[in-house]
């Protein structure tokens, strides 16, 4: 039946409950195909399979799949760029993947994705950014906590000759007085 795939992913379906308890295989072949042709707009079925598999997997099971995590991260970013309506579900999937340090390491190793994430909704930026990149500058945070100070930040660049001077900041009226 046409509804069979939808019903199978439902946690209420008794036939699939054992799969959800033990974990499901990630659909790597389908994800790889979508990433290769960059057809994220038509990847709803692949998204549903990935989301269900991640939700059903333990952090240990996800760690075993981490060697191909780069495909899943590429898929998630591409899918998030095209399918804003799935934002909360994507955030939940990212949170589940963060339980595996190997998956976080894989994301940190993909700086080209970080630039694409900057164009996404602020909620997605936060989900992709802060937790996943938390270990990226750990050495700097440790040095700061130890009281070590690095070099001072660079001074702002001077305006080029002939450039107009910056205007003074706008001072807005006191709206309470106007009312």
Tab-separated table of N, CA and C in Angstrom:
chain	number	residue	atom	x	y	z
A	1	UNK	N	0.834	-1.176	0.000
A	1	UNK	CA	0.000	0.000	0.000
A	1	UNK	C	0.884	1.246	0.000
A	2	UNK	N	0.341	2.351	-0.466
A	2	UNK	CA	1.080	3.603	-0.538
A	2	UNK	C	1.426	4.140	0.843
A	3	UNK	N	0.602	3.873	1.841
A	3	UNK	CA	0.842	4.370	3.193
A	3	UNK	C	1.789	3.485	3.999
A	4	UNK	N	2.164	2.356	3.474
A	4	UNK	CA	3.002	1.408	4.221
A	4	UNK	C	4.276	2.041	4.779
A	5	UNK	N	5.075	2.800	3.966
A	5	UNK	CA	6.294	3.388	4.537
A	5	UNK	C	5.999	4.363	5.666
A	6	UNK	N	4.908	5.123	5.539
A	6	UNK	CA	4.572	6.078	6.591
A	6	UNK	C	4.170	5.368	7.874
A	7	UNK	N	3.391	4.315	7.743
A	7	UNK	CA	2.949	3.582	8.917
A	7	UNK	C	4.106	2.851	9.591
A	8	UNK	N	5.045	2.388	8.790
A	8	UNK	CA	6.160	1.632	9.342
A	8	UNK	C	7.016	2.489	10.260
A	9	UNK	N	7.146	3.782	9.953
A	9	UNK	CA	7.976	4.656	10.770
A	9	UNK	C	7.260	5.144	12.019
A	10	UNK	N	5.996	4.848	12.132
A	10	UNK	CA	5.233	5.295	13.283
A	10	UNK	C	5.586	4.458	14.514
A	11	UNK	N	5.880	5.120	15.656
A	11	UNK	CA	6.171	4.356	16.861
A	11	UNK	C	4.955	3.605	17.386
A	12	UNK	N	3.770	3.917	16.851
A	12	UNK	CA	2.558	3.234	17.296
A	12	UNK	C	2.340	1.923	16.562
A	13	UNK	N	3.079	1.693	15.514
A	13	UNK	CA	2.924	0.485	14.726
A	13	UNK	C	3.649	-0.662	15.438
A	14	UNK	N	2.918	-1.661	15.898
A	14	UNK	CA	3.507	-2.773	16.655
A	14	UNK	C	4.553	-3.539	15.865
A	15	UNK	N	4.357	-3.630	14.557
A	15	UNK	CA	5.282	-4.381	13.734
A	15	UNK	C	6.678	-3.751	13.748
A	16	UNK	N	6.780	-2.434	13.917
A	16	UNK	CA	8.067	-1.750	13.859
A	16	UNK	C	8.648	-1.434	15.234
A	17	UNK	N	7.938	-1.693	16.288
A	17	UNK	CA	8.474	-1.387	17.613
A	17	UNK	C	9.804	-2.069	17.907
A	18	UNK	N	10.005	-3.346	17.537
A	18	UNK	CA	11.325	-3.941	17.784
A	18	UNK	C	12.441	-3.198	17.058
A	19	UNK	N	12.192	-2.693	15.850
A	19	UNK	CA	13.200	-1.928	15.126
A	19	UNK	C	13.564	-0.654	15.879
A	20	UNK	N	12.564	0.000	16.440
A	20	UNK	CA	12.826	1.251	17.139
A	20	UNK	C	13.604	1.030	18.427
A	21	UNK	N	13.412	-0.098	19.060
A	21	UNK	CA	14.145	-0.368	20.301
A	21	UNK	C	15.605	-0.730	20.029
A	22	UNK	N	15.842	-1.480	18.975
A	22	UNK	CA	17.195	-1.957	18.707
A	22	UNK	C	17.970	-1.034	17.791
A	23	UNK	N	17.328	-0.067	17.179
A	23	UNK	CA	17.993	0.830	16.253
A	23	UNK	C	17.734	0.396	14.826
A	24	UNK	N	17.860	1.333	13.924
A	24	UNK	CA	17.627	1.056	12.517
A	24	UNK	C	18.883	1.430	11.753
A	25	UNK	N	19.090	0.795	10.644
A	25	UNK	CA	20.244	1.127	9.809
A	25	UNK	C	20.013	2.472	9.136
A	26	UNK	N	21.038	3.289	9.113
A	26	UNK	CA	20.943	4.562	8.413
A	26	UNK	C	20.924	4.297	6.904
A	27	UNK	N	20.101	5.022	6.165
A	27	UNK	CA	19.956	4.778	4.723
A	27	UNK	C	21.088	5.413	3.909
A	28	UNK	N	22.297	4.922	4.068
A	28	UNK	CA	23.472	5.557	3.473
A	28	UNK	C	23.396	5.639	1.957
A	29	UNK	N	22.949	4.585	1.287
A	29	UNK	CA	22.936	4.607	-0.175
A	29	UNK	C	21.998	5.691	-0.695
A	30	UNK	N	20.855	5.853	-0.055
A	30	UNK	CA	19.894	6.870	-0.481
A	30	UNK	C	20.414	8.276	-0.175
A	31	UNK	N	21.016	8.442	0.995
A	31	UNK	CA	21.555	9.747	1.369
A	31	UNK	C	22.688	10.137	0.416
A	32	UNK	N	23.544	9.187	0.115
A	32	UNK	CA	24.665	9.464	-0.791
A	32	UNK	C	24.170	9.900	-2.167
A	33	UNK	N	23.129	9.273	-2.641
A	33	UNK	CA	22.566	9.634	-3.947
A	33	UNK	C	22.027	11.063	-3.925
A	34	UNK	N	21.297	11.427	-2.870
A	34	UNK	CA	20.741	12.777	-2.763
A	34	UNK	C	21.865	13.807	-2.695
A	35	UNK	N	22.887	13.532	-1.896
A	35	UNK	CA	24.004	14.465	-1.740
A	35	UNK	C	24.745	14.616	-3.070
A	36	UNK	N	24.925	13.522	-3.773
A	36	UNK	CA	25.670	13.557	-5.040
A	36	UNK	C	24.966	14.427	-6.076
A	37	UNK	N	23.631	14.291	-6.182
A	37	UNK	CA	22.899	15.070	-7.187
A	37	UNK	C	22.308	16.363	-6.604
A	38	UNK	N	22.484	16.568	-5.319
A	38	UNK	CA	22.011	17.775	-4.623
A	38	UNK	C	20.519	18.033	-4.845
A	39	UNK	N	19.725	16.975	-4.743
A	39	UNK	CA	18.278	17.075	-4.917
A	39	UNK	C	17.597	17.000	-3.557
A	40	UNK	N	17.825	18.001	-2.727
A	40	UNK	CA	17.278	18.010	-1.377
A	40	UNK	C	15.784	18.318	-1.356
A	41	UNK	N	15.307	19.020	-2.376
A	41	UNK	CA	13.875	19.349	-2.425
A	41	UNK	C	13.015	18.104	-2.531
A	42	UNK	N	13.513	17.079	-3.183
A	42	UNK	CA	12.747	15.853	-3.354
A	42	UNK	C	13.174	14.739	-2.420
A	43	UNK	N	13.792	15.099	-1.298
A	43	UNK	CA	14.369	14.092	-0.401
A	43	UNK	C	13.547	13.849	0.857
A	44	UNK	N	12.248	14.002	0.774
A	44	UNK	CA	11.408	13.799	1.960
A	44	UNK	C	11.483	12.368	2.491
A	45	UNK	N	11.459	11.384	1.592
A	45	UNK	CA	11.515	9.984	2.034
A	45	UNK	C	12.846	9.685	2.720
A	46	UNK	N	13.922	10.191	2.140
A	46	UNK	CA	15.245	9.978	2.735
A	46	UNK	C	15.339	10.657	4.097
A	47	UNK	N	14.746	11.852	4.192
A	47	UNK	CA	14.730	12.568	5.462
A	47	UNK	C	13.982	11.761	6.526
A	48	UNK	N	12.823	11.225	6.163
A	48	UNK	CA	12.033	10.438	7.122
A	48	UNK	C	12.808	9.211	7.595
A	49	UNK	N	13.493	8.553	6.676
A	49	UNK	CA	14.283	7.378	7.058
A	49	UNK	C	15.450	7.755	7.959
A	50	UNK	N	16.147	8.834	7.614
A	50	UNK	CA	17.280	9.271	8.433
A	50	UNK	C	16.817	9.670	9.824
A	51	UNK	N	15.757	10.455	9.885
A	51	UNK	CA	15.231	10.925	11.171
A	51	UNK	C	14.817	9.745	12.049
A	52	UNK	N	14.109	8.782	11.472
A	52	UNK	CA	13.655	7.619	12.243
A	52	UNK	C	14.838	6.773	12.710
A	53	UNK	N	15.826	6.602	11.835
A	53	UNK	CA	16.992	5.785	12.199
A	53	UNK	C	17.803	6.441	13.310
A	54	UNK	N	17.991	7.752	13.230
A	54	UNK	CA	18.751	8.465	14.270
A	54	UNK	C	17.999	8.422	15.591
A	55	UNK	N	16.693	8.640	15.541
A	55	UNK	CA	15.891	8.630	16.768
A	55	UNK	C	15.889	7.257	17.425
A	56	UNK	N	15.998	6.215	16.624
A	56	UNK	CA	15.936	4.859	17.160
A	56	UNK	C	17.301	4.321	17.584
A	57	UNK	N	18.361	5.043	17.287
A	57	UNK	CA	19.712	4.544	17.553
A	57	UNK	C	20.280	5.110	18.841
A	58	UNK	N	21.046	4.306	19.506
A	58	UNK	CA	21.749	4.752	20.709
A	58	UNK	C	23.005	5.508	20.291
A	59	UNK	N	23.593	6.305	21.189
A	59	UNK	CA	24.853	6.978	20.858
A	59	UNK	C	25.955	5.993	20.460
A	60	UNK	N	25.947	4.809	21.068
A	60	UNK	CA	26.949	3.802	20.710
A	60	UNK	C	26.747	3.307	19.281
A	61	UNK	N	25.484	3.091	18.897
A	61	UNK	CA	25.196	2.653	17.528
A	61	UNK	C	25.560	3.744	16.532
A	62	UNK	N	25.298	4.999	16.889
A	62	UNK	CA	25.670	6.100	16.006
A	62	UNK	C	27.183	6.202	15.863
A	63	UNK	N	27.903	5.955	16.938
A	63	UNK	CA	29.367	6.012	16.876
A	63	UNK	C	29.918	4.999	15.878
A	64	UNK	N	29.255	3.853	15.756
A	64	UNK	CA	29.693	2.845	14.798
A	64	UNK	C	29.494	3.298	13.348
A	65	UNK	N	28.580	4.235	13.142
A	65	UNK	CA	28.278	4.739	11.797
A	65	UNK	C	29.036	6.027	11.489
A	66	UNK	N	29.893	6.483	12.383
A	66	UNK	CA	30.513	7.805	12.272
A	66	UNK	C	31.455	7.953	11.085
A	67	UNK	N	31.937	6.868	10.521
A	67	UNK	CA	32.859	6.999	9.395
A	67	UNK	C	32.195	7.640	8.180
A	68	UNK	N	30.867	7.578	8.105
A	68	UNK	CA	30.149	8.221	7.000
A	68	UNK	C	29.286	9.382	7.487
A	69	UNK	N	29.611	9.916	8.643
A	69	UNK	CA	28.850	11.031	9.202
A	69	UNK	C	28.875	12.250	8.292
A	70	UNK	N	29.978	12.417	7.557
A	70	UNK	CA	30.080	13.572	6.668
A	70	UNK	C	28.917	13.611	5.674
A	71	UNK	N	28.444	12.431	5.219
A	71	UNK	CA	27.301	12.387	4.306
A	71	UNK	C	26.031	12.891	4.990
A	72	UNK	N	25.821	12.453	6.210
A	72	UNK	CA	24.617	12.861	6.936
A	72	UNK	C	24.637	14.357	7.214
A	73	UNK	N	25.804	14.907	7.594
A	73	UNK	CA	25.882	16.347	7.860
A	73	UNK	C	25.618	17.134	6.578
A	74	UNK	N	26.206	16.700	5.489
A	74	UNK	CA	25.978	17.362	4.202
A	74	UNK	C	24.492	17.304	3.843
A	75	UNK	N	23.877	16.149	4.052
A	75	UNK	CA	22.448	15.988	3.776
A	75	UNK	C	21.624	16.912	4.665
A	76	UNK	N	21.917	16.938	5.956
A	76	UNK	CA	21.131	17.759	6.886
A	76	UNK	C	21.205	19.237	6.538
A	77	UNK	N	22.387	19.725	6.209
A	77	UNK	CA	22.523	21.143	5.859
A	77	UNK	C	21.777	21.427	4.554
A	78	UNK	N	21.961	20.589	3.548
A	78	UNK	CA	21.263	20.785	2.283
A	78	UNK	C	19.752	20.706	2.431
A	79	UNK	N	19.296	19.753	3.220
A	79	UNK	CA	17.863	19.597	3.445
A	79	UNK	C	17.314	20.802	4.214
A	80	UNK	N	18.054	21.280	5.198
A	80	UNK	CA	17.620	22.448	5.972
A	80	UNK	C	17.555	23.702	5.105
A	81	UNK	N	18.444	23.809	4.123
A	81	UNK	CA	18.406	24.962	3.216
A	81	UNK	C	17.138	24.969	2.372
A	82	UNK	N	16.648	23.801	2.012
A	82	UNK	CA	15.486	23.706	1.120
A	82	UNK	C	14.162	23.525	1.849
A	83	UNK	N	14.188	22.961	3.041
A	83	UNK	CA	12.945	22.573	3.716
A	83	UNK	C	12.851	23.226	5.091
A	84	UNK	N	12.573	24.510	5.108
A	84	UNK	CA	12.493	25.258	6.364
A	84	UNK	C	11.376	24.735	7.274
A	85	UNK	N	10.369	24.114	6.690
A	85	UNK	CA	9.236	23.648	7.497
A	85	UNK	C	9.610	22.495	8.442
A	86	UNK	N	10.752	21.860	8.197
A	86	UNK	CA	11.203	20.756	9.042
A	86	UNK	C	12.212	21.215	10.097
A	87	UNK	N	12.294	22.508	10.332
A	87	UNK	CA	13.324	23.079	11.202
A	87	UNK	C	13.390	22.404	12.563
A	88	UNK	N	12.279	22.274	13.258
A	88	UNK	CA	12.302	21.686	14.602
A	88	UNK	C	12.715	20.214	14.576
A	89	UNK	N	12.280	19.488	13.561
A	89	UNK	CA	12.670	18.084	13.451
A	89	UNK	C	14.160	17.955	13.149
A	90	UNK	N	14.667	18.850	12.324
A	90	UNK	CA	16.106	18.842	12.020
A	90	UNK	C	16.905	19.156	13.279
A	91	UNK	N	16.440	20.107	14.066
A	91	UNK	CA	17.114	20.462	15.319
A	91	UNK	C	17.137	19.262	16.262
A	92	UNK	N	16.032	18.538	16.351
A	92	UNK	CA	15.990	17.343	17.209
A	92	UNK	C	16.948	16.266	16.719
A	93	UNK	N	17.046	16.116	15.412
A	93	UNK	CA	17.969	15.125	14.853
A	93	UNK	C	19.416	15.523	15.126
A	94	UNK	N	19.726	16.795	14.978
A	94	UNK	CA	21.075	17.288	15.278
A	94	UNK	C	21.404	17.019	16.741
A	95	UNK	N	20.447	17.283	17.629
A	95	UNK	CA	20.682	17.052	19.068
A	95	UNK	C	20.976	15.584	19.337
A	96	UNK	N	20.282	14.687	18.655
A	96	UNK	CA	20.539	13.253	18.846
A	96	UNK	C	21.925	12.875	18.330
A	97	UNK	N	22.346	13.468	17.226
A	97	UNK	CA	23.666	13.162	16.665
A	97	UNK	C	24.795	13.722	17.533
A	98	UNK	N	24.520	14.791	18.264
A	98	UNK	CA	25.529	15.386	19.144
A	98	UNK	C	25.902	14.479	20.305
A	99	UNK	N	25.101	13.465	20.557
A	99	UNK	CA	25.409	12.536	21.649
A	99	UNK	C	26.651	11.714	21.339
A	100	UNK	N	27.053	11.682	20.088
A	100	UNK	CA	28.236	10.929	19.687
A	100	UNK	C	29.386	11.892	19.400
A	101	UNK	N	30.441	11.854	20.198
A	101	UNK	CA	31.583	12.745	19.949
A	101	UNK	C	32.176	12.562	18.548
A	102	UNK	N	32.140	11.355	18.012
A	102	UNK	CA	32.698	11.122	16.678
A	102	UNK	C	31.911	11.889	15.615
A	103	UNK	N	30.605	12.013	15.790
A	103	UNK	CA	29.794	12.780	14.848
A	103	UNK	C	30.110	14.264	14.963
A	104	UNK	N	30.318	14.750	16.169
A	104	UNK	CA	30.695	16.157	16.364
A	104	UNK	C	32.047	16.431	15.721
A	105	UNK	N	32.986	15.509	15.884
A	105	UNK	CA	34.303	15.658	15.264
A	105	UNK	C	34.181	15.711	13.741
A	106	UNK	N	33.318	14.882	13.188
A	106	UNK	CA	33.121	14.875	11.732
A	106	UNK	C	32.584	16.222	11.260
A	107	UNK	N	31.659	16.811	12.001
A	107	UNK	CA	31.118	18.119	11.618
A	107	UNK	C	32.191	19.200	11.734
A	108	UNK	N	32.969	19.167	12.797
A	108	UNK	CA	34.032	20.156	12.975
A	108	UNK	C	35.040	20.111	11.838
A	109	UNK	N	35.227	18.941	11.247
A	109	UNK	CA	36.198	18.769	10.171
A	109	UNK	C	35.653	19.231	8.816
A	110	UNK	N	34.454	19.820	8.799
A	110	UNK	CA	33.824	20.232	7.539
A	110	UNK	C	33.568	21.743	7.533
A	111	UNK	N	34.605	22.567	7.482
A	111	UNK	CA	34.398	24.018	7.557
A	111	UNK	C	33.560	24.576	6.416
A	112	UNK	N	33.524	23.902	5.270
A	112	UNK	CA	32.702	24.393	4.164
A	112	UNK	C	31.222	24.389	4.528
A	113	UNK	N	30.816	23.468	5.403
A	113	UNK	CA	29.414	23.445	5.846
A	113	UNK	C	29.111	24.591	6.798
A	114	UNK	N	30.092	24.997	7.580
A	114	UNK	CA	29.865	26.060	8.562
A	114	UNK	C	29.412	27.347	7.873
A	115	UNK	N	29.977	27.644	6.710
A	115	UNK	CA	29.563	28.823	5.957
A	115	UNK	C	28.138	28.708	5.457
A	116	UNK	N	27.741	27.529	5.025
A	116	UNK	CA	26.369	27.328	4.557
A	116	UNK	C	25.385	27.423	5.716
A	117	UNK	N	25.786	26.952	6.882
A	117	UNK	CA	24.910	27.004	8.057
A	117	UNK	C	24.625	28.456	8.435
A	118	UNK	N	25.570	29.349	8.179
A	118	UNK	CA	25.387	30.762	8.524
A	118	UNK	C	24.206	31.389	7.790
A	119	UNK	N	23.761	30.788	6.684
A	119	UNK	CA	22.627	31.338	5.942
A	119	UNK	C	21.283	30.764	6.410
A	120	UNK	N	21.314	29.829	7.342
A	120	UNK	CA	20.081	29.198	7.820
A	120	UNK	C	19.426	30.026	8.927
A	121	UNK	N	18.228	29.634	9.312
A	121	UNK	CA	17.497	30.276	10.407
A	121	UNK	C	18.342	30.245	11.679
A	122	UNK	N	18.164	31.235	12.528
A	122	UNK	CA	18.961	31.365	13.757
A	122	UNK	C	18.871	30.117	14.640
A	123	UNK	N	17.703	29.480	14.702
A	123	UNK	CA	17.562	28.257	15.515
A	123	UNK	C	18.454	27.144	14.984
A	124	UNK	N	18.494	27.017	13.670
A	124	UNK	CA	19.341	25.991	13.057
A	124	UNK	C	20.820	26.345	13.230
A	125	UNK	N	21.146	27.619	13.100
A	125	UNK	CA	22.533	28.040	13.318
A	125	UNK	C	22.988	27.674	14.721
A	126	UNK	N	22.116	27.909	15.682
A	126	UNK	CA	22.457	27.585	17.064
A	126	UNK	C	22.615	26.074	17.244
A	127	UNK	N	21.718	25.302	16.661
A	127	UNK	CA	21.798	23.844	16.795
A	127	UNK	C	23.062	23.305	16.137
A	128	UNK	N	23.375	23.802	14.954
A	128	UNK	CA	24.581	23.349	14.257
A	128	UNK	C	25.838	23.939	14.884
A	129	UNK	N	25.757	25.183	15.328
A	129	UNK	CA	26.958	25.897	15.734
A	129	UNK	C	27.478	25.609	17.111
A	130	UNK	N	26.826	26.145	18.107
A	130	UNK	CA	27.383	26.136	19.457
A	130	UNK	C	27.754	24.752	19.981
A	131	UNK	N	26.831	23.795	20.029
A	131	UNK	CA	27.198	22.502	20.614
A	131	UNK	C	28.212	21.727	19.782
A	132	UNK	N	28.056	21.779	18.461
A	132	UNK	CA	28.934	20.980	17.616
A	132	UNK	C	30.344	21.547	17.531
A	133	UNK	N	30.453	22.858	17.646
A	133	UNK	CA	31.763	23.481	17.556
A	133	UNK	C	32.367	23.737	18.935
A	134	UNK	N	31.718	23.238	19.968
A	134	UNK	CA	32.144	23.523	21.342
A	134	UNK	C	33.592	23.132	21.603
A	135	UNK	N	34.045	22.049	21.051
A	135	UNK	CA	35.412	21.605	21.297
A	135	UNK	C	36.434	22.249	20.399
A	136	UNK	N	35.996	23.049	19.431
A	136	UNK	CA	36.911	23.599	18.446
A	136	UNK	C	37.933	24.539	19.060
A	137	UNK	N	37.513	25.355	19.995
A	137	UNK	CA	38.420	26.318	20.604
A	137	UNK	C	38.634	26.025	22.084
A	138	UNK	N	38.591	24.763	22.442
A	138	UNK	CA	38.734	24.372	23.846
A	138	UNK	C	40.074	24.820	24.408
A	139	UNK	N	41.131	24.760	23.584
A	139	UNK	CA	42.441	25.176	24.071
A	139	UNK	C	42.457	26.655	24.431
A	140	UNK	N	41.743	27.484	23.673
A	140	UNK	CA	41.674	28.906	23.989
A	140	UNK	C	40.897	29.151	25.277
A	141	UNK	N	39.784	28.410	25.459
A	141	UNK	CA	39.008	28.566	26.694
A	141	UNK	C	39.822	28.120	27.901
A	142	UNK	N	40.586	27.040	27.762
A	142	UNK	CA	41.416	26.569	28.881
A	142	UNK	C	42.481	27.593	29.226
A	143	UNK	N	43.096	28.190	28.226
A	143	UNK	CA	44.121	29.201	28.475
A	143	UNK	C	43.511	30.408	29.174
A	144	UNK	N	42.321	30.814	28.750
A	144	UNK	CA	41.671	31.960	29.372
A	144	UNK	C	41.299	31.637	30.820
A	145	UNK	N	40.775	30.422	31.054
A	145	UNK	CA	40.402	30.026	32.415
A	145	UNK	C	41.624	29.973	33.320
A	146	UNK	N	42.785	29.640	32.749
A	146	UNK	CA	44.011	29.572	33.539
A	146	UNK	C	44.600	30.957	33.784
A	147	UNK	N	43.980	31.974	33.230
A	147	UNK	CA	44.466	33.340	33.461
A	147	UNK	C	45.473	33.804	32.425
A	148	UNK	N	45.756	32.985	31.436
A	148	UNK	CA	46.695	33.393	30.402
A	148	UNK	C	45.993	34.367	29.466
A	149	UNK	N	46.706	35.373	29.086
A	149	UNK	CA	46.156	36.356	28.160
A	149	UNK	C	46.917	36.273	26.846
A	150	UNK	N	46.202	36.258	25.792
A	150	UNK	CA	46.830	36.241	24.478
A	150	UNK	C	47.172	37.647	24.051
A	151	UNK	N	47.578	37.807	22.820
A	151	UNK	CA	47.875	39.144	22.323
A	151	UNK	C	46.598	39.972	22.275
A	152	UNK	N	46.716	41.277	22.404
A	152	UNK	CA	45.505	42.114	22.350
A	152	UNK	C	44.859	42.005	20.981
A	153	UNK	N	43.559	42.225	20.919
A	153	UNK	CA	42.887	42.153	19.621
A	153	UNK	C	43.425	43.237	18.696
A	154	UNK	N	43.391	43.002	17.399
A	154	UNK	CA	43.908	44.005	16.472
A	154	UNK	C	43.051	45.251	16.490
A	155	UNK	N	43.702	46.388	16.253
A	155	UNK	CA	42.981	47.666	16.210
A	155	UNK	C	42.127	47.693	14.959
A	156	UNK	N	40.997	48.402	15.000
A	156	UNK	CA	40.162	48.488	13.801
A	156	UNK	C	40.950	49.133	12.666
A	157	UNK	N	40.679	48.677	11.471
A	157	UNK	CA	41.379	49.209	10.306
A	157	UNK	C	40.976	50.659	10.083
A	158	UNK	N	41.948	51.462	9.694
A	158	UNK	CA	41.674	52.876	9.418
A	158	UNK	C	40.908	52.973	8.107
A	159	UNK	N	40.075	53.995	8.023
A	159	UNK	CA	39.310	54.215	6.793
A	159	UNK	C	40.271	54.654	5.699
A	160	UNK	N	40.043	54.196	4.473
A	160	UNK	CA	40.918	54.609	3.380
A	160	UNK	C	40.836	56.111	3.142
A	161	UNK	N	41.900	56.670	2.606
A	161	UNK	CA	41.938	58.111	2.339
A	161	UNK	C	40.813	58.473	1.386
A	162	UNK	N	40.126	59.550	1.676
A	162	UNK	CA	39.035	60.009	0.830
A	162	UNK	C	37.700	59.374	1.155
A	163	UNK	N	37.671	58.441	2.076
A	163	UNK	CA	36.404	57.806	2.449
A	163	UNK	C	35.617	58.759	3.338
A	164	UNK	N	34.301	58.756	3.209
A	164	UNK	CA	33.499	59.652	4.056
A	164	UNK	C	33.618	59.244	5.524
A	165	UNK	N	33.564	60.254	6.388
A	165	UNK	CA	33.638	59.999	7.824
A	165	UNK	C	32.348	59.321	8.266
A	166	UNK	N	32.464	58.503	9.290
A	166	UNK	CA	31.268	57.836	9.811
A	166	UNK	C	30.378	58.863	10.502
A	167	UNK	N	29.104	58.706	10.285
A	167	UNK	CA	28.141	59.601	10.921
A	167	UNK	C	27.999	59.230	12.389
A	168	UNK	N	27.572	60.198	13.157
A	168	UNK	CA	27.326	59.953	14.578
A	168	UNK	C	26.138	59.014	14.707
A	169	UNK	N	26.086	58.239	15.787
A	169	UNK	CA	24.949	57.334	15.948
A	169	UNK	C	23.635	58.098	16.027
A	170	UNK	N	22.588	57.456	15.545
A	170	UNK	CA	21.261	58.073	15.558
A	170	UNK	C	20.737	58.084	16.980
A	171	UNK	N	20.221	59.242	17.390
A	171	UNK	CA	19.597	59.365	18.705
A	171	UNK	C	18.089	59.435	18.465
A	172	UNK	N	17.387	58.436	18.932
A	172	UNK	CA	15.953	58.356	18.735
A	172	UNK	C	15.233	59.161	19.816
A	173	UNK	N	14.092	59.712	19.475
A	173	UNK	CA	13.354	60.505	20.474
A	173	UNK	C	12.782	59.627	21.573
A	174	UNK	N	12.459	60.239	22.661
A	174	UNK	CA	11.822	59.559	23.773
A	174	UNK	C	10.352	59.367	23.439
A	175	UNK	N	9.973	58.158	23.075
A	175	UNK	CA	8.618	57.896	22.607
A	175	UNK	C	7.577	58.138	23.702
A	176	UNK	N	7.932	57.946	24.933
A	176	UNK	CA	6.972	58.191	26.031
A	176	UNK	C	6.601	59.665	26.071
A	177	UNK	N	7.552	60.558	25.815
A	177	UNK	CA	7.268	61.988	25.837
A	177	UNK	C	6.388	62.375	24.662
A	178	UNK	N	6.543	61.718	23.543
A	178	UNK	CA	5.761	62.038	22.339
A	178	UNK	C	4.319	61.606	22.513
A	179	UNK	N	4.093	60.480	23.172
A	179	UNK	CA	2.731	59.991	23.340
A	179	UNK	C	1.975	60.927	24.241
